[in-house]
PDB file of C-alpha atoms in Angstrom:
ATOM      1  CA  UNK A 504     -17.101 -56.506 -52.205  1.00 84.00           C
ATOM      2  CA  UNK A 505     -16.298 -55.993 -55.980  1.00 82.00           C
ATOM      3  CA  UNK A 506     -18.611 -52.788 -55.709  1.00 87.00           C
ATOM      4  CA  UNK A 507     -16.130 -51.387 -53.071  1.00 86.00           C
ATOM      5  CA  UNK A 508     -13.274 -52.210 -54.682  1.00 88.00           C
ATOM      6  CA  UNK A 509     -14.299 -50.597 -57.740  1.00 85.00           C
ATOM      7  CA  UNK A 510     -15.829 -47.772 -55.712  1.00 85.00           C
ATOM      8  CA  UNK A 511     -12.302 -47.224 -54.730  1.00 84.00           C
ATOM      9  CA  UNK A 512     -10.577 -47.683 -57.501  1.00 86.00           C
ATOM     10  CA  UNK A 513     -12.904 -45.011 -59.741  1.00 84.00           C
ATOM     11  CA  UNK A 514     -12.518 -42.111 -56.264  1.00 79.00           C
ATOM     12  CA  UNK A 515      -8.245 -42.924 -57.172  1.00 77.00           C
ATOM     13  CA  UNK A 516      -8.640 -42.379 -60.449  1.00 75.00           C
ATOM     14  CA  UNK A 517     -10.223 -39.327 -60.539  1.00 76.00           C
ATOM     15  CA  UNK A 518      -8.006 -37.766 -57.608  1.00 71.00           C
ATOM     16  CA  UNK A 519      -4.905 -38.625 -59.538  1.00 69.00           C
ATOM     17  CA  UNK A 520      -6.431 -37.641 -63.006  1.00 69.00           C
ATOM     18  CA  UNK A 521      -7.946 -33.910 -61.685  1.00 63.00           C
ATOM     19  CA  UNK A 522      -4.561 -32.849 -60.207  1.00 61.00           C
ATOM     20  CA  UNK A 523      -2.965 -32.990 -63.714  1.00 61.00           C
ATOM     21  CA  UNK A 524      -2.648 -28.877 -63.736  1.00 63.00           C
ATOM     22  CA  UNK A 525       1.146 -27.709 -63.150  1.00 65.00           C
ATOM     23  CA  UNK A 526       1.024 -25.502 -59.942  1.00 63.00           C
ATOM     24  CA  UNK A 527       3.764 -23.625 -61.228  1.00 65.00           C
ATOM     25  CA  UNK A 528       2.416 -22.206 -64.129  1.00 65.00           C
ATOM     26  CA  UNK A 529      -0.548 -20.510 -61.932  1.00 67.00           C
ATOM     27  CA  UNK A 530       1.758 -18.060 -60.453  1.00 72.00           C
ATOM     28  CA  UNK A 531       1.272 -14.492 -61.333  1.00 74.00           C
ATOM     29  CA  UNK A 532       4.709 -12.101 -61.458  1.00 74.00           C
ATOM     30  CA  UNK A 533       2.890  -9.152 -60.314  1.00 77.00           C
ATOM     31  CA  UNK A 534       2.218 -11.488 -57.324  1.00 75.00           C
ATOM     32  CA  UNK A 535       5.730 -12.320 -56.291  1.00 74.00           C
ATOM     33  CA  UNK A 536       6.631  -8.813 -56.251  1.00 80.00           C
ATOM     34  CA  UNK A 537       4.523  -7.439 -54.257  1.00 76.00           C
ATOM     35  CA  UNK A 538       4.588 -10.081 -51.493  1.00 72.00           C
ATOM     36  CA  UNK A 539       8.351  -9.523 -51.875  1.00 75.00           C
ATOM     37  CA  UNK A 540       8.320  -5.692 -51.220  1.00 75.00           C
ATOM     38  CA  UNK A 541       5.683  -6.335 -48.137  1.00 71.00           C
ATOM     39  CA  UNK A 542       8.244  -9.269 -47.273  1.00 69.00           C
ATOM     40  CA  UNK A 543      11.127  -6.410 -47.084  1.00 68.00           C
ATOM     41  CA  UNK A 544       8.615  -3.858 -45.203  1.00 63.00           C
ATOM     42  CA  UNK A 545       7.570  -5.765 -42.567  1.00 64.00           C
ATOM     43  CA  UNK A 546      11.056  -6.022 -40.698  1.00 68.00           C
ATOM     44  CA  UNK A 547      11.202  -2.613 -40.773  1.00 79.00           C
ATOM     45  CA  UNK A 548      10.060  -1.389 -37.021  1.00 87.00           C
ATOM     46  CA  UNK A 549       9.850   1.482 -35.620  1.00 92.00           C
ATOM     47  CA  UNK A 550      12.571   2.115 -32.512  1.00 92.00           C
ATOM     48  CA  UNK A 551      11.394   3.685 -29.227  1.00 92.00           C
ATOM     49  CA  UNK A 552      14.076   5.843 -27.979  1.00 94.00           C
ATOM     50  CA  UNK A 553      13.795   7.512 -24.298  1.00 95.00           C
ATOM     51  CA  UNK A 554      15.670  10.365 -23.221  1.00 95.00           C
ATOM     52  CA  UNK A 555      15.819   8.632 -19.719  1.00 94.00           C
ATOM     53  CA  UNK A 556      14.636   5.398 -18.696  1.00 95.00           C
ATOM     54  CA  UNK A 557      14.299   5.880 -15.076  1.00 96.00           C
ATOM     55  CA  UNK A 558      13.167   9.327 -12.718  1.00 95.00           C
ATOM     56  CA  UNK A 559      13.882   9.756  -9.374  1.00 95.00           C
ATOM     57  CA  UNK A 560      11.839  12.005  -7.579  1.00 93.00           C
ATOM     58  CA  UNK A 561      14.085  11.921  -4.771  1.00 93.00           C
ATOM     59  CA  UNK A 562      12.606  12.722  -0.911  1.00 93.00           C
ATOM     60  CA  UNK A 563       9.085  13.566  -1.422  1.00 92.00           C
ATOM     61  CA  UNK A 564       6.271  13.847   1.606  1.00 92.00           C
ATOM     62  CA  UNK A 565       3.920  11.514   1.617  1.00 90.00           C
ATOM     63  CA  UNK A 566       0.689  12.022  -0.077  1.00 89.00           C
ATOM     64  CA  UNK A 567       2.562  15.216  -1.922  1.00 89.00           C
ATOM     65  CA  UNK A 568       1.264  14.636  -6.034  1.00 92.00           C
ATOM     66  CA  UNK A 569       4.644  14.948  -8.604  1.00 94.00           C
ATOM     67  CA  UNK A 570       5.081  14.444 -11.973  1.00 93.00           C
ATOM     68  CA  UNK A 571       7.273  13.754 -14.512  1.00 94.00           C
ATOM     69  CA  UNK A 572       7.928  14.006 -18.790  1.00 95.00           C
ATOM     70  CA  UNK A 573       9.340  11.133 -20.159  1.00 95.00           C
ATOM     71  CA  UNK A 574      10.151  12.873 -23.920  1.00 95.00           C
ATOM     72  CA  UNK A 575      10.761   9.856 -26.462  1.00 94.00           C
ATOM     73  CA  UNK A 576      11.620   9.985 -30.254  1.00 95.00           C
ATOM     74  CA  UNK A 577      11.235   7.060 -33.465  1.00 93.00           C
ATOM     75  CA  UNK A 578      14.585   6.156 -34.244  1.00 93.00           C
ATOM     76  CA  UNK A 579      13.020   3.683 -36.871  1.00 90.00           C
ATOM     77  CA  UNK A 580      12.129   3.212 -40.256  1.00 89.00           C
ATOM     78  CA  UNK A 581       8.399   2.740 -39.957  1.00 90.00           C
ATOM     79  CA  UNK A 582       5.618   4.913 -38.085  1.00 92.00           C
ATOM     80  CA  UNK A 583       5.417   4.552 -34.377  1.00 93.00           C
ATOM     81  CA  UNK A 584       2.120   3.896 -32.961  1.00 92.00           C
ATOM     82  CA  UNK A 585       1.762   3.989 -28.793  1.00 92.00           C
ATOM     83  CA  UNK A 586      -1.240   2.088 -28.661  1.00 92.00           C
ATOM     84  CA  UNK A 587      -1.644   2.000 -24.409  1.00 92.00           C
ATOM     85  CA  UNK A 588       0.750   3.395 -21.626  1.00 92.00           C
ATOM     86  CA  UNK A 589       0.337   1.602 -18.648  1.00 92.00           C
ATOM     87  CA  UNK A 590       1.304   1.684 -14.802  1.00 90.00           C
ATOM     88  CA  UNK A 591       2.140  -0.963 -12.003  1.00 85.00           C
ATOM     89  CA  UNK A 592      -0.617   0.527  -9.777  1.00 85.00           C
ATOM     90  CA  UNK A 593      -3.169   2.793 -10.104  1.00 83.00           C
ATOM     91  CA  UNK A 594      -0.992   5.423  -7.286  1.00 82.00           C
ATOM     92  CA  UNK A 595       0.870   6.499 -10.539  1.00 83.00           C
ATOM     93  CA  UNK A 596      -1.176   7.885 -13.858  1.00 86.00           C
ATOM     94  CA  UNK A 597       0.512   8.246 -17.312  1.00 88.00           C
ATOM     95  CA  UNK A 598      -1.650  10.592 -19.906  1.00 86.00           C
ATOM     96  CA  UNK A 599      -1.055  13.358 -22.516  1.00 85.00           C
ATOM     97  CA  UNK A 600       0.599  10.648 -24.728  1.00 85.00           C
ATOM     98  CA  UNK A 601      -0.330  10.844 -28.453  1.00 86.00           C
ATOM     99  CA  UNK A 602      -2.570   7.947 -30.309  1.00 85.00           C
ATOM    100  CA  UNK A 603      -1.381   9.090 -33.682  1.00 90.00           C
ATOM    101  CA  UNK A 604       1.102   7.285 -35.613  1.00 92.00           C
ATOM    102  CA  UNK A 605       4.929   9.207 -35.260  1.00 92.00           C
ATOM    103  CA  UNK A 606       7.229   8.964 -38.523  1.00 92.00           C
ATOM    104  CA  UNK A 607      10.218   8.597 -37.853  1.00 93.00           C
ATOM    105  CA  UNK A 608      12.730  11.111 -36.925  1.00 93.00           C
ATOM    106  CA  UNK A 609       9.812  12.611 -35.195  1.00 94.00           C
ATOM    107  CA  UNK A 610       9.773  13.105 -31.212  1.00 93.00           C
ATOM    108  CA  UNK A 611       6.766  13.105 -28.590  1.00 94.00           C
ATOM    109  CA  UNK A 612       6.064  12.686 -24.605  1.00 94.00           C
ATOM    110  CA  UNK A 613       3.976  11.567 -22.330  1.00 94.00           C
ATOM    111  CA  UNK A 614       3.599  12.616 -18.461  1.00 94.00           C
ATOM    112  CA  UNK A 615       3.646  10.536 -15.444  1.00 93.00           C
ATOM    113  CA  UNK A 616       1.579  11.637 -12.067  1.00 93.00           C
ATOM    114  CA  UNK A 617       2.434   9.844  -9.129  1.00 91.00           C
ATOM    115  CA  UNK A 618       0.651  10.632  -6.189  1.00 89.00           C
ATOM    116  CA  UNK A 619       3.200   9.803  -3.105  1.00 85.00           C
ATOM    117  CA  UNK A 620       1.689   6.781  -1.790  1.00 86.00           C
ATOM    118  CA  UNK A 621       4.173   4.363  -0.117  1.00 83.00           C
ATOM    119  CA  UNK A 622       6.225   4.447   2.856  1.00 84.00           C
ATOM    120  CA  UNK A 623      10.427   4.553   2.233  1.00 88.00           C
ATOM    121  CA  UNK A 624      11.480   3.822  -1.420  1.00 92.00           C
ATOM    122  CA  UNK A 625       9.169   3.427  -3.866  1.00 92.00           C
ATOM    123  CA  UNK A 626       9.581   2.227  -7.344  1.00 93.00           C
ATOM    124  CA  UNK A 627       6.674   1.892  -9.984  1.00 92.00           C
ATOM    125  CA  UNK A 628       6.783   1.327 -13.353  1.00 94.00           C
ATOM    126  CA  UNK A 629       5.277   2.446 -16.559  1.00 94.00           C
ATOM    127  CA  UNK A 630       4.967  -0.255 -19.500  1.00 94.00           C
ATOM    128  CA  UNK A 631       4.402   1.391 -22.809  1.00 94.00           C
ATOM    129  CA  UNK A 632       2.937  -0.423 -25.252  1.00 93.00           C
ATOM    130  CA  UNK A 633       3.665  -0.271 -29.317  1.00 93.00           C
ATOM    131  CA  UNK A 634       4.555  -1.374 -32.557  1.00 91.00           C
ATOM    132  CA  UNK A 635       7.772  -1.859 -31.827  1.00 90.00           C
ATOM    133  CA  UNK A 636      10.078  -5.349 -32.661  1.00 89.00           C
ATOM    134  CA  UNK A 637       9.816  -5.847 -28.856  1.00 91.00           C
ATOM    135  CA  UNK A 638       5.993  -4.472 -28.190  1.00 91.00           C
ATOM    136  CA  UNK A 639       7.132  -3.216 -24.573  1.00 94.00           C
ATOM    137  CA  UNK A 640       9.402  -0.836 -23.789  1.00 93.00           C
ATOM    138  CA  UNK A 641       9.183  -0.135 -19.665  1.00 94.00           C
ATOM    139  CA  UNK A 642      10.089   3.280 -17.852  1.00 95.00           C
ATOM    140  CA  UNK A 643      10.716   3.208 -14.297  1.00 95.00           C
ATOM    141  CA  UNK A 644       9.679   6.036 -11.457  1.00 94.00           C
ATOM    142  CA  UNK A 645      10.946   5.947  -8.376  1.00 94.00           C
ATOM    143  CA  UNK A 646      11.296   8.034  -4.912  1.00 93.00           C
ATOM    144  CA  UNK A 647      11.839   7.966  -1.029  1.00 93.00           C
ATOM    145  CA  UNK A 648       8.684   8.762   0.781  1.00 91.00           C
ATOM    146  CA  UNK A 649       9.408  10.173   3.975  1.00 91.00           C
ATOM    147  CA  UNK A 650       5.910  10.206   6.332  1.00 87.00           C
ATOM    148  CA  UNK A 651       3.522  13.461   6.262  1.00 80.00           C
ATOM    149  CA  UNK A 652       4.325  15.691   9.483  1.00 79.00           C
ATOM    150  CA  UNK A 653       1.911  15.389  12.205  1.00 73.00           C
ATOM    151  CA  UNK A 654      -0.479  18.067  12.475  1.00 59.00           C
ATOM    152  CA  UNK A 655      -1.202  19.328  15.765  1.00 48.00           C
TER     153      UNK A 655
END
């Protein structure tokens, strides 16, 4: 028992003895500032700004392929980076959009192909994905599919 005790006591000593150093004296200047300035960066997002949120393709035929631009811009402070555009169902495609980061003040698109599946009013929408403060921003499609004429 007096071996564990002493066991004990000599482990407490030496923690309590080794931690002696003053923490505060280890920080380096050069440090703080930088992790300061990366501190001040990092709320700085870029904004995703549409030109329209929603497109309504209005009566369309069934099975009759339309498309539509959705232009956007960075309204930000940082670089925007689109990073995937995607849709609610594979009847409606978004493509042409750019993978390279936008600076800001700087404007781009990206085109929608739906291909008139549906019966009455159909809505789909687009969810574009990026380094925004949100990460989503969502774009809407929509149109009244009438049926294709019967062909005789």
């Amino acid at each position: 028992m007096k071996k564990v005790i002493l066991g004990l006591t000599t482990l407490c000593l030496i923690a309590f003895t080794s931690c002696k150093d003053n923490a505060a004296a280890k920080i380096d200047e050069s440090n703080v500032t930088a992790a300061a300035e990366r501190d001040a960066n990092a709320s700085d997002f870029p904004v995703l700004e549409f030109d329209k949120k929603e497109h309504d393709f209005g009566e369309i035929v069934a099975k009759t392929p339309v498309e539509t631009v959705f232009k956007y811009k960075n309204t930000g402070n940082a670089p925007l980076v689109i990073t995937d555009i995607k849709s609610s169902c594979g009847c409606t495609v978004p493509q042409d959009w750019s993978r390279e980061p936008l600076a800001p003040g700087e404007s781009g698109q990206f085109t929608v192909k739906f291909n008139g599946s549906g019966d009455n009013k159909v809505s789909k929408s687009i969810t574009v994905t990026a380094n925004t403060e949100k990460g989503t921003e969502i774009v809407k499609i929509s149109a009244f599919v009438k049926p294709a004429p019967e062909k005789s």
